[in-house]
Amino acid sequence: MRRFSTLLLCAATVMAQANNAEQGEPTHRPSIGLALGGGGALALSEIGVLRWFEENHIPVDAIAGTSMGSMIGAFYATGKTPDEIEHLMNDQAITQVFRLNPDFRALSYRRREDRRWAPNALNVGLRHGVSLRSGVLIDSGLNSFLSQNFLAYGSDLPFSNLPIPFRCVATDIAEGKEAIFRDGSLVDSVRASISLPGIYSPAEQGEHLYVDGAILENLPTGTLRSELHPDVVIGVSLPLAPMEKGQGNSILGVLQRSFSVASWGNELRSRTLADLVLQPETTGMDTGSYTKTKELVAAGYASAEKQRSALLRYRLDDAEWAAYLAHRHSLLRPAPRLLAGATVTAPSPALRRAVEKSLVPITHQPLDLKKVEDKMDDIRSDGRYDADYAVVVKPSGSAQTAQEAQLNVDVKDKSAGPPFLLLGADLAAQSGVPARATLDTAFLYQDFGGFGSEFRARVSAGFQTTVGTEYYRRITTAGFFVAPHFDFNRMPVYIYSDQDRVAQRLSQSAGGGVDGGFTFKRSSELRVGWQERFQRWKTDTGTDGQADFSGTSQWAGVRYRIDDQDRALIATHGLRAQASAGYLYSTVNSRNAPKVDFAGSYAFTAGKGHLFSMGLEAGSLFGRNVSDPFRYTLGGPSRLSASAMDEYRGTDYFLIRPAYLHRIASLPAPLGQSIYVLAMYEAGQMRAPNFNTVTRQDGYLGLAAETPLGVLTLGPSIGDDGHRKFIFTLGRFF
């Protein structure tokens, strides 16, 4: 009986060892688990630890990660080398991941119009009362980055079957407890773990709402031990940085410090569960130092070197290391090559059908994530919906065989709206001239009256009072639309003679019309329309020798606009232009007149930090004598800057504006804004019946800075005939 029991015990031992060998667990050495803690940019130091491990043949048999550590750990667990991980965390990736607003090029044409009109606008949702978005940063860039880099691991798979078994930690604020991700989509799991409260919106999965795992377990040594059972646990723990001077003087600073202290408290407890703790020295760097990847990687490498003697006891010889790498490589999953189909979930049948139709050209084709991302941008471009996707790998006979994939697209309503309210401001000031400042508000209700249609109302109050409303009714999904509109405008108008202000008038108009047209993808629009307006032109002070009047005016014509530039602030490349041709008729105190005008700018980059822009404007009423309210104007910032705003009025004009911008500073992501030295030359001419032709030229030299409040410009302009102005603007640019 004893012999039989002994035989059973031996057999069980052999079977257990065989099973361990199949799972890649070491049978002749202690298994090593690595716990990678969070810490924002400081967690990039963990790449250096991994590099030291590889150079010294220290195997990693299990990984658990929290927050940024979950991303680094997931990269390594799915087969990326430390060099590849460091390369991934480049400036381009940081810019993609950390964004305050969607890329301008990813916006629909109408949303580009809104961004131009109010580049500093605060977006307020009105669906459930007044609400702002739940994260400072948008997550579309982050989701795209994760999807691109975990393409083969977006389906439902056990994380224990990765090349290195893996776990990541998040905090479920709906249930008030820690969440450990063991399987499913690696993209969704890492996204949940790095959802820093207030920075990114929580990751929503069913009834669960996940935020950063650092709240409850910043160093996941406990998770590593309880889930993956390594013999040895090594933790990479990032020290609590000293409190910054003045950090306690702001709400944001206090919240940030409080979060760091709370995370540090649970990290100290987690350290006690590690057999060995590595502590990278990150003095002079902080959680936002994403541009210091090389320095942080070096700090992590140095922390492992400092513990060299303790680590080398786990070193493998060359043959063992080769076998270890071979086993990891055998578990890699190839990226799928073919997109076999797509499924769509959406809030309405019309939207679902539209999205399904848009995906037809890329299904049953080689999988191209760039095309998939473009389709997601199309869905998000109008600001009405959120859209995410998952690439689900279809099972095949072998893990090493390229597989087909299914695209699952999830389209959701924005939680805050519509309707939305945009709040912004604009300021233009010149020495010796009244400043023009307005508070700008836009009310936007998308899908009002039908899918793809919208109601938009804009109100500006201040120097100028304007109200403009338009109902944009989409006729076909191809892009045809009809748009009735109404507007009101009231503003003071200063009349000049030889740089002297001789009169102040009140211009007041109201009217409406209807346009029909076609929107070409995201960048351009063609309209044909008619409008009628009532105009009042009244003297307030002084005299310009012209009579007061009031009456109606009508215009009919065609207009084409294109905005293919890369930024709403200071463009680095692309064309923005508007051209119109029409006929002005039945106009009070004026002759009937054809009217043709053009305004455009083209920007391009020549070498690092060197931007060039060429602006051109021209308009003609063909010398017809129309009254002042219907004439063109010149003068003011970027339109003959050394002259007063709207100093010249006439029926035919042109303006050329070449500019050079040299970048002298750039802010880190997510701000990503730049400061430039701006040099600009302007030349223009204005003609009018019975008036002398005016030709002016001037130069401007100053600063142009991109800020969250818009573009700030500051500097002097000197022109001919004694024209000089000092200029300050904040808001719109060119």
XYZ file of C-alpha atoms in Angstrom:
734
model
C 0.000 0.000 0.000
C 2.846 2.377 0.907
C 4.567 1.566 -2.431
C 1.333 2.326 -4.298
C 0.962 5.673 -2.490
C 4.553 6.531 -3.307
C 3.960 5.753 -6.989
C 0.844 7.952 -7.025
C 2.793 10.819 -5.423
C 5.596 10.526 -7.963
C 3.123 10.424 -10.820
C 1.330 13.524 -9.530
C 4.644 15.342 -9.186
C 5.661 14.502 -12.757
C 2.265 15.614 -14.091
C 2.468 18.889 -12.172
C 5.947 19.557 -13.516
C 4.781 18.782 -17.046
C 1.833 21.114 -16.633
C 4.104 23.866 -15.339
C 6.418 23.344 -18.274
C 3.508 23.691 -20.689
C 2.579 27.026 -19.078
C 6.167 28.239 -19.284
C 6.650 28.276 -15.544
C 10.192 27.437 -14.439
C 10.583 24.056 -12.806
C 14.249 24.352 -11.827
C 14.418 27.910 -10.528
C 12.260 30.358 -8.572
C 9.630 32.139 -10.672
C 10.000 35.919 -10.711
C 7.135 38.397 -10.666
C 7.525 42.106 -11.442
C 5.150 44.705 -9.966
C 5.202 47.990 -11.915
C 3.760 50.956 -10.066
C 2.072 54.075 -11.357
C 3.508 57.551 -11.327
C 2.682 59.250 -14.608
C 5.796 60.032 -16.614
C 8.005 58.746 -13.795
C 6.860 55.222 -14.657
C 8.887 55.493 -17.868
C 11.837 54.662 -15.619
C 10.474 51.096 -15.548
C 11.630 50.729 -19.157
C 15.191 51.120 -17.866
C 14.619 48.388 -15.288
C 13.415 46.036 -18.022
C 16.441 46.900 -20.150
C 18.804 46.043 -17.279
C 16.961 42.769 -16.703
C 17.334 41.760 -20.336
C 20.982 42.730 -20.556
C 21.693 40.666 -17.442
C 19.422 37.721 -18.326
C 16.967 38.216 -15.455
C 13.735 36.462 -16.476
C 10.281 37.884 -15.757
C 7.656 35.162 -15.362
C 4.702 37.335 -14.310
C 3.828 41.029 -14.397
C 1.240 43.143 -12.626
C 0.883 46.839 -13.371
C -1.049 49.836 -12.170
C -1.745 53.046 -14.077
C 1.212 53.914 -16.299
C 2.903 50.775 -15.008
C 0.085 48.739 -16.525
C 0.854 50.164 -19.959
C 4.590 49.509 -19.673
C 3.888 46.035 -18.285
C 1.376 45.192 -21.001
C 3.834 46.222 -23.698
C 6.496 43.923 -22.231
C 4.048 41.085 -21.543
C 2.979 41.053 -25.200
C 6.511 40.774 -26.533
C 7.783 44.299 -27.033
C 11.424 44.879 -26.119
C 12.567 47.731 -23.861
C 14.015 49.488 -26.922
C 10.685 49.188 -28.734
C 8.778 50.470 -25.704
C 11.084 53.480 -25.391
C 10.657 54.198 -29.094
C 6.866 54.064 -28.697
C 6.974 56.768 -26.021
C 8.249 59.440 -28.415
C 7.077 63.023 -28.834
C 4.570 62.074 -31.521
C 2.965 59.462 -29.277
C 2.811 61.877 -26.353
C 1.125 64.463 -28.567
C -1.363 61.820 -29.750
C -2.171 60.533 -26.273
C -2.365 63.823 -24.371
C -4.835 66.106 -26.148
C -7.077 68.836 -24.800
C -9.224 68.868 -27.936
C -9.713 66.740 -31.033
C -7.241 67.234 -33.861
C -8.507 70.107 -36.003
C -8.171 67.940 -39.117
C -10.487 65.342 -37.558
C -13.359 67.815 -37.190
C -16.292 68.137 -39.559
C -16.527 71.291 -41.628
C -19.117 72.887 -39.345
C -17.132 72.133 -36.210
C -14.086 73.697 -37.874
C -16.217 76.790 -38.396
C -17.024 76.816 -34.671
C -13.374 76.405 -33.700
C -12.369 79.297 -35.983
C -15.151 81.484 -34.649
C -14.223 80.806 -31.017
C -10.803 79.111 -30.763
C -10.868 79.526 -26.986
C -14.418 78.268 -26.447
C -15.455 76.366 -23.352
C -17.832 73.554 -24.294
C -20.759 73.197 -21.883
C -23.282 70.373 -22.149
C -26.939 71.110 -21.436
C -28.537 67.662 -21.681
C -28.752 67.141 -17.907
C -28.489 70.722 -16.738
C -25.141 72.485 -16.999
C -22.209 70.080 -17.170
C -18.614 70.020 -18.324
C -16.792 66.975 -19.625
C -15.515 64.578 -16.977
C -11.853 64.752 -18.012
C -9.506 67.571 -18.918
C -8.078 65.475 -21.760
C -9.994 63.689 -24.485
C -9.357 59.957 -24.740
C -9.692 59.300 -28.485
C -5.937 59.624 -29.014
C -5.189 57.364 -26.053
C -7.664 54.718 -27.250
C -6.165 54.852 -30.738
C -2.627 54.478 -29.366
C -3.594 51.420 -27.318
C -5.517 49.823 -30.174
C -2.587 50.218 -32.552
C -0.129 48.639 -30.151
C -2.299 45.821 -28.814
C -3.911 44.934 -32.130
C -3.508 41.167 -31.689
C -4.794 41.297 -28.101
C -8.077 43.151 -28.420
C -10.296 40.104 -28.133
C -11.480 38.055 -25.190
C -8.397 36.162 -24.047
C -6.955 35.055 -20.694
C -4.041 37.288 -19.701
C -2.325 34.228 -18.243
C -1.806 33.059 -21.835
C 0.213 36.090 -22.876
C 3.939 35.601 -23.532
C 4.304 36.765 -19.910
C 1.248 36.240 -17.663
C -0.174 39.644 -16.793
C -2.636 41.447 -14.501
C -3.556 45.093 -14.236
C -5.378 47.026 -11.558
C -8.066 49.706 -11.718
C -10.550 51.208 -9.278
C -14.271 50.621 -9.803
C -15.886 53.786 -8.450
C -19.378 52.441 -9.158
C -18.889 49.528 -6.744
C -16.248 51.181 -4.585
C -13.595 48.490 -4.824
C -10.442 47.395 -6.579
C -10.802 45.768 -9.999
C -8.285 43.212 -11.252
C -8.289 42.476 -14.969
C -7.500 38.841 -15.756
C -8.919 38.494 -19.243
C -10.866 40.266 -21.964
C -9.579 43.131 -24.106
C -6.088 44.273 -23.198
C -6.916 47.677 -24.694
C -9.934 48.157 -22.420
C -8.093 46.853 -19.361
C -5.093 49.167 -19.690
C -7.381 52.082 -20.553
C -9.260 51.486 -17.289
C -6.075 51.282 -15.231
C -4.666 54.612 -16.458
C -7.849 56.687 -16.150
C -6.451 59.336 -13.822
C -9.473 61.058 -12.203
C -10.142 64.486 -13.634
C -7.550 64.030 -16.368
C -9.245 61.302 -18.405
C -12.908 60.392 -18.345
C -13.623 57.175 -16.430
C -13.599 54.005 -18.528
C -17.165 52.771 -18.753
C -17.728 49.014 -19.168
C -21.320 47.959 -18.637
C -22.397 49.030 -15.153
C -18.793 49.547 -14.079
C -16.964 52.869 -14.053
C -13.201 52.543 -13.782
C -10.568 55.082 -12.813
C -6.864 54.856 -12.047
C -5.844 51.824 -10.007
C -3.384 53.958 -8.034
C -6.208 55.048 -5.743
C -6.253 51.647 -4.015
C -3.092 49.806 -5.100
C -0.434 51.878 -6.814
C 2.208 49.138 -6.473
C 0.378 45.866 -7.247
C 2.514 43.466 -5.234
C -0.544 42.032 -3.488
C -2.303 41.410 -6.784
C 0.830 39.808 -8.190
C 1.154 37.393 -5.257
C -2.512 36.453 -5.026
C -3.154 36.134 -8.765
C 0.044 34.797 -10.357
C 1.851 33.255 -7.346
C 5.516 33.973 -8.200
C 8.205 32.735 -5.831
C 9.958 36.100 -5.860
C 8.255 39.517 -6.106
C 10.274 42.510 -7.303
C 8.582 45.897 -7.108
C 9.482 49.089 -8.963
C 8.328 51.843 -6.643
C 8.504 55.516 -7.528
C 9.132 57.838 -4.572
C 6.735 60.589 -3.552
C 8.108 63.820 -5.016
C 8.581 66.792 -2.674
C 5.668 69.198 -2.635
C 6.188 71.929 -5.191
C 6.365 75.522 -4.059
C 2.908 77.088 -4.349
C 1.210 73.749 -5.040
C -1.058 74.277 -2.050
C -2.267 77.637 -3.330
C -4.606 76.309 -6.026
C -7.509 73.870 -6.179
C -5.823 71.815 -8.896
C -2.542 71.745 -6.969
C -4.204 70.598 -3.758
C -6.181 67.869 -5.571
C -3.099 66.625 -7.378
C -1.030 66.514 -4.193
C -3.824 64.810 -2.261
C -4.069 62.089 -4.886
C -0.287 61.582 -4.792
C -0.241 61.310 -0.992
C -3.139 58.835 -0.954
C -1.388 56.681 -3.555
C 1.857 56.874 -1.614
C 0.121 55.648 1.527
C -1.088 52.433 -0.093
C 2.250 52.040 -1.893
C 4.153 51.959 1.384
C 1.954 49.050 2.476
C 2.472 47.281 -0.853
C 6.247 47.561 -0.527
C 6.170 45.228 2.453
C 4.857 42.450 0.192
C 7.864 42.625 -2.130
C 11.052 40.620 -1.701
C 13.027 43.373 -3.401
C 12.109 46.993 -4.152
C 13.801 49.089 -6.848
C 13.521 52.861 -6.403
C 14.540 54.975 -9.411
C 16.054 58.316 -8.485
C 13.890 60.894 -10.296
C 14.988 64.156 -8.694
C 14.246 67.087 -10.985
C 11.497 65.192 -12.810
C 7.810 64.834 -12.063
C 4.669 63.045 -13.196
C 4.410 65.319 -16.225
C 7.987 64.909 -17.518
C 6.997 62.952 -20.623
C 9.583 64.781 -22.718
C 12.366 63.338 -20.519
C 12.011 59.722 -21.569
C 15.753 59.118 -21.976
C 16.588 60.536 -18.551
C 13.855 58.509 -16.874
C 14.883 55.289 -18.619
C 18.450 55.928 -17.448
C 17.204 56.442 -13.872
C 15.406 53.089 -13.944
C 18.456 51.336 -15.338
C 20.592 52.851 -12.567
C 18.153 51.688 -9.869
C 18.543 48.089 -11.053
C 22.306 48.424 -11.275
C 22.310 49.663 -7.690
C 20.704 46.347 -6.640
C 22.989 44.317 -8.897
C 24.170 41.820 -6.329
C 20.623 41.050 -5.165
C 19.339 40.625 -8.712
C 22.135 38.554 -10.212
C 21.198 35.562 -8.065
C 18.289 35.109 -10.507
C 20.457 35.377 -13.625
C 20.128 32.682 -16.321
C 23.033 31.344 -18.321
C 23.041 31.865 -22.094
C 21.347 28.545 -22.897
C 18.636 29.058 -20.282
C 18.062 32.643 -21.440
C 17.730 31.518 -25.051
C 15.181 28.887 -24.025
C 13.275 31.460 -21.970
C 13.087 33.885 -24.908
C 12.089 31.076 -27.268
C 9.200 30.140 -25.009
C 8.000 33.737 -24.841
C 8.261 34.052 -28.599
C 6.194 30.911 -29.100
C 3.244 32.593 -27.340
C 3.234 35.769 -29.444
C 0.029 36.390 -31.369
C 0.362 37.655 -34.947
C -1.648 40.697 -35.944
C -4.683 39.786 -38.041
C -4.353 40.510 -41.734
C -7.946 40.488 -42.963
C -10.933 42.459 -41.694
C -13.654 39.881 -42.265
C -16.626 41.952 -41.104
C -17.974 44.660 -38.814
C -20.782 45.007 -36.298
C -22.142 48.342 -35.106
C -24.089 49.364 -32.023
C -25.544 52.880 -32.091
C -28.250 54.949 -30.347
C -30.513 55.070 -33.414
C -31.226 52.863 -36.438
C -30.426 55.731 -38.830
C -27.020 56.241 -37.275
C -26.302 52.510 -37.217
C -27.138 52.197 -40.907
C -24.992 55.219 -41.765
C -21.991 53.820 -39.876
C -22.445 50.341 -41.374
C -22.529 51.871 -44.851
C -19.353 53.858 -44.169
C -17.508 50.680 -43.109
C -18.331 48.678 -46.243
C -15.249 49.885 -48.228
C -12.817 48.628 -45.567
C -14.381 45.242 -44.756
C -13.315 42.070 -46.557
C -10.080 43.913 -47.155
C -6.596 43.746 -45.596
C -6.849 45.205 -42.104
C -5.598 48.799 -42.167
C -5.869 50.535 -38.792
C -5.292 53.936 -40.382
C -8.483 53.461 -42.400
C -10.325 52.255 -39.311
C -9.175 55.336 -37.385
C -10.315 57.572 -40.247
C -13.776 56.021 -40.035
C -13.875 56.615 -36.268
C -12.837 60.223 -36.854
C -15.724 60.580 -39.303
C -18.173 59.415 -36.643
C -16.703 61.686 -33.949
C -16.035 64.615 -36.281
C -19.306 66.433 -35.620
C -18.833 66.364 -31.839
C -22.201 64.661 -31.429
C -21.086 61.099 -30.653
C -18.333 59.156 -28.984
C -17.062 56.159 -30.930
C -14.718 53.359 -29.933
C -13.815 50.116 -31.598
C -12.353 46.734 -30.825
C -10.570 44.426 -33.228
C -11.683 40.929 -32.214
C -9.346 38.232 -33.481
C -11.154 35.178 -34.821
C -9.817 31.867 -33.459
C -7.546 29.820 -35.691
C -5.819 26.486 -35.375
C -2.479 27.938 -34.344
C -1.417 30.907 -32.253
C 1.326 31.566 -34.789
C -1.029 31.685 -37.797
C -2.203 35.046 -39.108
C -5.901 35.386 -38.321
C -8.995 37.164 -39.511
C -10.574 39.870 -37.411
C -14.015 41.262 -36.682
C -14.422 45.004 -36.102
C -16.835 45.892 -33.307
C -17.818 49.571 -33.345
C -19.604 51.109 -30.377
C -21.191 54.523 -30.989
C -22.639 56.360 -28.003
C -24.322 59.670 -27.325
C -22.172 62.273 -25.667
C -23.080 62.168 -22.001
C -23.327 65.967 -21.619
C -25.210 66.918 -24.791
C -26.582 67.946 -27.204
C -27.511 70.638 -26.812
C -24.156 72.302 -26.244
C -23.161 75.830 -25.345
C -19.838 77.276 -26.519
C -18.463 80.178 -24.494
C -15.556 82.254 -25.802
C -14.165 85.760 -26.209
C -12.204 87.853 -28.680
C -10.157 91.042 -28.251
C -8.429 93.318 -30.758
C -6.763 96.520 -29.594
C -4.607 99.191 -31.241
C -3.015 102.298 -29.779
C -5.193 105.355 -30.316
C -8.211 103.293 -31.375
C -11.141 101.985 -29.275
C -10.601 98.319 -28.476
C -12.962 95.745 -29.896
C -13.868 93.084 -27.365
C -16.731 90.621 -27.510
C -18.045 87.749 -25.469
C -19.062 84.995 -27.872
C -21.702 82.352 -27.248
C -22.971 79.627 -29.551
C -25.914 77.307 -28.931
C -25.668 74.049 -30.856
C -28.318 71.347 -31.131
C -27.214 68.472 -33.362
C -29.604 65.939 -34.899
C -32.381 68.472 -34.373
C -35.208 67.460 -36.677
C -33.311 64.525 -38.152
C -30.027 62.673 -38.274
C -27.227 64.950 -39.494
C -29.257 68.157 -39.200
C -28.610 70.845 -36.611
C -29.714 74.189 -35.242
C -26.982 76.715 -34.452
C -27.321 80.158 -32.897
C -24.409 82.526 -32.293
C -24.471 85.613 -30.104
C -21.659 88.136 -29.619
C -21.945 90.996 -27.146
C -19.573 93.877 -26.517
C -18.180 96.322 -29.032
C -20.369 94.619 -31.604
C -23.686 92.911 -30.976
C -24.557 90.094 -33.349
C -27.130 87.331 -33.375
C -27.008 84.694 -36.077
C -29.162 81.602 -36.376
C -29.180 78.825 -38.959
C -31.045 75.572 -39.350
C -28.823 73.201 -41.302
C -31.053 70.515 -42.763
C -29.219 67.583 -44.315
C -31.082 66.265 -47.340
C -28.898 63.265 -48.170
C -26.102 61.439 -46.366
C -23.903 62.280 -49.360
C -23.676 65.905 -48.208
C -26.539 67.912 -49.799
C -28.251 70.354 -47.457
C -30.597 73.324 -47.222
C -30.040 76.074 -44.632
C -32.462 78.902 -43.827
C -30.824 81.584 -41.680
C -31.478 84.863 -39.858
C -29.058 87.414 -38.426
C -28.935 90.748 -36.618
C -25.940 93.090 -36.310
C -25.401 96.320 -34.410
C -22.065 98.113 -34.124
C -20.471 101.557 -34.038
C -18.570 102.537 -37.185
C -15.765 105.083 -37.085
C -15.237 107.240 -40.193
C -11.673 108.457 -40.830
C -10.051 111.117 -42.947
C -6.212 111.316 -43.027
C -5.975 109.212 -39.840
C -8.396 111.507 -37.997
C -11.734 110.198 -36.851
C -14.337 112.631 -38.183
C -17.541 110.809 -37.348
C -19.088 107.911 -35.524
C -22.037 106.124 -37.069
C -24.353 103.373 -35.961
C -24.785 100.463 -38.360
C -27.732 98.248 -37.640
C -29.017 95.471 -39.863
C -31.316 92.493 -39.727
C -32.377 89.949 -42.288
C -32.458 86.397 -43.444
C -32.294 84.086 -46.384
C -31.908 80.515 -47.480
C -28.956 78.557 -48.865
C -28.633 75.191 -50.494
C -25.402 73.369 -51.053
C -23.057 70.477 -50.609
C -20.442 69.675 -47.960
C -17.321 67.969 -49.296
C -16.149 65.560 -46.577
C -14.668 67.533 -43.669
C -12.838 70.401 -45.318
C -15.030 72.388 -47.725
C -18.525 73.552 -48.549
C -20.320 75.005 -51.582
C -23.441 77.150 -51.178
C -25.895 78.877 -53.479
C -28.190 81.304 -51.728
C -30.325 84.406 -51.459
C -30.741 86.870 -48.624
C -32.593 90.105 -47.863
C -31.583 92.554 -45.171
C -32.888 95.758 -43.655
C -30.078 98.294 -43.110
C -30.043 101.366 -40.909
C -27.138 103.862 -41.232
C -27.223 106.712 -38.721
C -24.780 109.418 -37.545
C -24.090 109.461 -33.801
C -21.332 112.091 -33.561
C -19.370 114.273 -35.995
C -20.027 114.487 -39.694
C -18.799 112.675 -42.785
C -20.866 114.616 -45.301
C -23.161 111.653 -45.993
C -26.877 111.422 -45.324
C -28.486 109.012 -42.909
C -30.736 106.375 -44.452
C -32.492 103.070 -43.936
C -33.881 100.475 -46.303
C -33.508 96.977 -47.699
C -30.887 95.161 -49.713
C -30.854 91.815 -51.500
C -28.045 89.540 -52.617
C -27.962 86.277 -54.514
C -24.897 84.272 -55.359
C -22.589 81.355 -54.790
C -19.888 80.848 -52.179
C -17.177 78.233 -51.747
C -15.117 77.751 -48.596
C -12.253 75.398 -47.859
C -10.408 74.946 -44.588
C -7.712 72.324 -45.000
C -5.217 73.702 -42.499
C -3.922 71.631 -39.609
C -4.678 73.954 -36.710
C -7.296 76.486 -35.644
C -4.651 78.572 -33.906
C -1.397 79.034 -35.854
C -1.440 76.720 -38.855
C 1.779 75.001 -39.862
C 0.534 73.852 -43.243
C -2.546 73.842 -45.438
C -4.935 76.121 -47.303
C -7.826 78.143 -45.973
C -9.838 80.177 -48.452
C -13.234 81.640 -49.306
C -14.482 82.775 -52.705
C -17.883 84.185 -53.565
C -19.621 85.652 -56.585
C -23.053 87.208 -56.626
C -25.250 90.161 -57.398
C -26.259 92.975 -55.033
C -29.593 94.448 -56.041
C -32.609 96.405 -54.798
C -30.224 98.010 -52.346
C -31.088 101.232 -50.576
C -29.161 104.327 -51.701
C -27.016 102.197 -54.055
C -26.703 100.988 -57.617
C -27.145 97.349 -58.444
C -23.711 95.721 -58.584
C -22.020 92.396 -59.251
C -19.890 91.382 -56.273
C -16.861 89.072 -56.379
C -14.382 88.517 -53.548
C -11.685 86.167 -52.330
C -9.775 85.728 -49.065
C -7.275 83.009 -48.328
C -4.054 82.012 -46.661
C -1.609 79.200 -47.267
C 0.798 78.025 -44.568
C 3.812 75.754 -44.849
C 6.849 74.723 -42.813
C 10.420 75.028 -44.054
C 12.764 73.366 -41.587
C 12.304 72.957 -37.871
C 10.614 75.938 -36.287
C 10.312 78.000 -39.485
C 6.771 78.741 -40.671
C 5.653 80.782 -43.631
C 2.207 82.077 -44.443
C 0.929 83.874 -47.516
C -2.346 85.740 -47.222
C -4.310 87.310 -50.065
C -7.593 89.218 -50.131
C -9.374 90.929 -52.989
C -12.888 92.121 -53.684
C -14.730 94.089 -56.301
C -18.086 95.760 -56.792
C -16.852 96.725 -60.244
C -16.687 100.407 -59.427
C -20.428 100.679 -58.772
C -21.360 103.388 -56.321
C -22.882 101.481 -53.410
C -23.372 103.070 -50.010
C -20.942 102.666 -47.122
C -22.598 99.797 -45.178
C -22.220 97.533 -48.217
C -18.607 98.416 -49.049
C -15.371 96.586 -48.268
C -13.085 97.745 -45.481
C -9.332 97.634 -44.806
C -7.284 98.448 -41.725
C -6.555 96.799 -38.410
C -4.555 93.803 -37.148
C -3.361 91.643 -40.060
C -5.273 93.877 -42.505
C -2.865 96.847 -42.702
C -1.888 96.740 -39.061
C -0.453 100.280 -38.903
C -3.833 101.714 -39.882
C -6.907 101.955 -37.690
C -9.460 99.203 -37.823
C -11.707 99.674 -40.884
C -10.020 102.999 -41.657
C -10.502 102.580 -45.419
C -13.868 101.919 -47.078
C -14.447 101.313 -50.767
C -15.795 99.227 -53.625
C -12.621 97.544 -54.906
C -9.593 96.428 -52.934
C -6.716 93.997 -52.541
C -4.390 92.992 -49.709
C -1.294 90.807 -49.693
C 0.184 89.565 -46.423
C 3.333 87.378 -46.436
C 4.460 86.400 -42.938
C 7.321 84.515 -41.331
C 7.045 82.883 -37.911
C 10.031 81.494 -36.018
C 9.219 79.160 -33.143
C 11.182 80.138 -30.045
C 9.446 77.928 -27.462
C 6.991 75.045 -27.224
C 4.932 73.933 -24.284
C 4.829 70.217 -23.415
C 1.846 67.975 -24.107
C -1.049 68.216 -23.580
C -0.823 71.959 -24.122
C 1.392 71.578 -27.175
C 1.276 75.288 -27.907
C 4.107 77.329 -29.325
C 5.476 80.861 -29.049
C 6.711 82.555 -32.203
C 8.469 85.679 -33.347
C 6.198 87.038 -36.071
C 7.433 89.232 -38.924
C 4.826 90.356 -41.438
C 4.643 92.628 -44.466
C 1.321 94.029 -45.656
C 0.410 95.915 -48.809
C -3.080 96.924 -49.826
C -5.115 99.257 -51.950
C -8.682 100.593 -51.690
C -10.673 102.273 -54.433
C -14.086 103.930 -54.468
C -16.016 106.142 -56.922
C -15.382 109.856 -56.399
C -12.580 109.176 -53.880
C -8.821 109.093 -54.217
C -7.303 105.644 -54.397
C -5.504 104.734 -51.164
C -2.396 102.515 -51.311
C -0.700 101.500 -48.097
C 2.085 99.187 -46.944
C 3.456 98.426 -43.500
C 5.545 95.979 -41.501
C 4.866 94.225 -38.223
C 7.325 92.624 -35.805
C 6.158 91.039 -32.593
C 5.226 87.872 -30.740
C 2.484 85.377 -31.472
C 1.689 82.809 -28.784
C -0.806 79.965 -28.807
C -2.658 79.876 -25.488
C -5.764 78.135 -24.104
C -7.501 81.499 -24.600
C -6.617 81.683 -28.298
C -3.725 83.295 -30.136
C -2.082 86.222 -28.375
C -0.215 88.749 -30.540
C 1.760 91.695 -29.286
C 3.959 94.143 -31.143
C 4.323 97.358 -33.160
C 3.483 98.006 -36.792
C 5.018 100.831 -38.812
C 3.642 101.922 -42.161
C 4.011 104.632 -44.737
C 2.564 108.141 -44.545
C 3.149 108.292 -40.783
C 0.952 105.354 -39.841
C 2.038 103.636 -36.614
C 0.195 101.393 -34.190
C 0.969 99.128 -31.247
C -1.216 96.026 -31.390
C -2.558 93.516 -28.896
C -4.977 90.722 -29.841
C -6.269 87.653 -28.056
C -8.523 85.107 -29.693
C -8.746 84.705 -33.460
C -5.691 84.819 -35.715
C -5.366 85.894 -39.369
